[in-house]
mmCIF file of C-alpha atoms in Angstrom:
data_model
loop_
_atom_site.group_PDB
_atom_site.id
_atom_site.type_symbol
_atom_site.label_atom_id
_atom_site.label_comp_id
_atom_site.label_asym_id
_atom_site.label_seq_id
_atom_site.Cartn_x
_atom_site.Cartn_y
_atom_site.Cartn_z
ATOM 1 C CA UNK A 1 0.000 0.000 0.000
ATOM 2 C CA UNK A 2 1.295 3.738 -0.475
ATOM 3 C CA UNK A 3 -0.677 5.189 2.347
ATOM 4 C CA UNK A 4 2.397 5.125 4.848
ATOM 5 C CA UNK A 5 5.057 6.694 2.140
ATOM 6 C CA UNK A 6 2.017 9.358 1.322
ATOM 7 C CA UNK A 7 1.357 9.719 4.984
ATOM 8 C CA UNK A 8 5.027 10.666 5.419
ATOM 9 C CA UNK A 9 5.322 13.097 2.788
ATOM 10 C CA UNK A 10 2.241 15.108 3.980
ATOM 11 C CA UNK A 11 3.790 15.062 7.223
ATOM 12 C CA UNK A 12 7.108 15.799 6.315
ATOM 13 C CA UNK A 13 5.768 18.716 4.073
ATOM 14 C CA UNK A 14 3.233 20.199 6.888
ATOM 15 C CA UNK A 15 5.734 19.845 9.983
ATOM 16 C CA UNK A 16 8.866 20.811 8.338
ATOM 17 C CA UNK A 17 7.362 23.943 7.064
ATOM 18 C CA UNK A 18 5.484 24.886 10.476
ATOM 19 C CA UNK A 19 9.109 24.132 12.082
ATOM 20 C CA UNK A 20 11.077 26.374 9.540
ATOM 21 C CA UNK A 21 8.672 29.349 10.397
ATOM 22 C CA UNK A 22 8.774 28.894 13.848
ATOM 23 C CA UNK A 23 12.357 28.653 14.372
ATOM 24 C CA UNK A 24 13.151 31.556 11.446
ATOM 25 C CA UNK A 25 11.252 34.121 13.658
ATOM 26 C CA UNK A 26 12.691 32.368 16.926
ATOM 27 C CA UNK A 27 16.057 33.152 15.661
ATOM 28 C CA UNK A 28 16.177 35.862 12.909
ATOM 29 C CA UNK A 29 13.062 37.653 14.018
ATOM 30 C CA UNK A 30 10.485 39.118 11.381
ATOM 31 C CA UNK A 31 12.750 40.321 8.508
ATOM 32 C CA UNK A 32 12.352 41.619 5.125
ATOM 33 C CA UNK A 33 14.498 38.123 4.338
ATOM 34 C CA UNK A 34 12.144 36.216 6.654
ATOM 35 C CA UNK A 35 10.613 34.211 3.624
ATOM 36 C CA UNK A 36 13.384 34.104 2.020
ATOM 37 C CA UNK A 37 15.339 32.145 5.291
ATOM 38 C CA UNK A 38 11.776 30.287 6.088
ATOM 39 C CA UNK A 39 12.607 28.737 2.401
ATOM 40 C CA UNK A 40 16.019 28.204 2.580
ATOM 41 C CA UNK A 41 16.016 25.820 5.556
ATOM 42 C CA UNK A 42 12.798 24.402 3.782
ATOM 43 C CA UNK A 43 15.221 22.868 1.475
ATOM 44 C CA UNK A 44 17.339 20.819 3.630
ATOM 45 C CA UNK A 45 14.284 20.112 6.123
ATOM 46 C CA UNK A 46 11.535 18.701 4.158
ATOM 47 C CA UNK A 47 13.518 16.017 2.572
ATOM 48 C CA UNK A 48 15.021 15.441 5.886
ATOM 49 C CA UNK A 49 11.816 15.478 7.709
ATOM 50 C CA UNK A 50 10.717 12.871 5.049
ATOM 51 C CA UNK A 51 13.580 10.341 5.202
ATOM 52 C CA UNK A 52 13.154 10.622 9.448
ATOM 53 C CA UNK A 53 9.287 9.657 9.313
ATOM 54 C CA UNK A 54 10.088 6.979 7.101
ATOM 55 C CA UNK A 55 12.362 5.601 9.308
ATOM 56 C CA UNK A 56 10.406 6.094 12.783
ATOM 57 C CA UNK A 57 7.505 5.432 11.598
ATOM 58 C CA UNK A 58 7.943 1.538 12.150
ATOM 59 C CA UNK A 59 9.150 2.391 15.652
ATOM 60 C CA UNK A 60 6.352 4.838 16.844
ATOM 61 C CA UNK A 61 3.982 2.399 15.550
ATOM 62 C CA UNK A 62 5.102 -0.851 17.733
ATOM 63 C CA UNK A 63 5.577 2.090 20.645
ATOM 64 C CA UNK A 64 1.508 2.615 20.447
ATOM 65 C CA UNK A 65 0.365 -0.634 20.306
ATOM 66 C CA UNK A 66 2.536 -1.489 23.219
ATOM 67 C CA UNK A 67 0.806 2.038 25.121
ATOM 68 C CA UNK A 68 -2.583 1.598 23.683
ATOM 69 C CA UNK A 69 -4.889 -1.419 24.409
ATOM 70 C CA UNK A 70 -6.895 -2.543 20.892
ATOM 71 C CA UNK A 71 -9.934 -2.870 21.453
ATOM 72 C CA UNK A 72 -12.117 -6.173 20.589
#
């Protein structure tokens, strides 16, 4: 199935984004190059953020089912 590798991109691409503004303004503040430096560390974290899901993504899962009781 390609719902996990289209899970991860969607993730990758909404949290690496939301990450890249929030640390941007954390460290640069709100300047005139803000989207420009918001876009440029878009680059190396999206694919990053991608690859890392992929890999974790086994882990987390067996890390739930041992938290979380199924139900049935």
């Amino acid at each position: 199935s390609q719902a996990p590798y289209v899970f991860a991109l969607y993730m990758a691409i909404v949290m690496s984004l939301l990450m890249c503004l929030v640390i941007t303004i954390a460290e640069f503040g709100f300047t005139d190059r803000y989207v420009e430096n918001v876009m440029n560390a878009y680059r190396v974290a999206m694919p990053a953020a991608f690859a890392c899901i992929l890999l974790v993504r086994p882990i987390v899962a067996k890390l739930v089912a041992l938290s979380v009781r199924s139900e049935g």
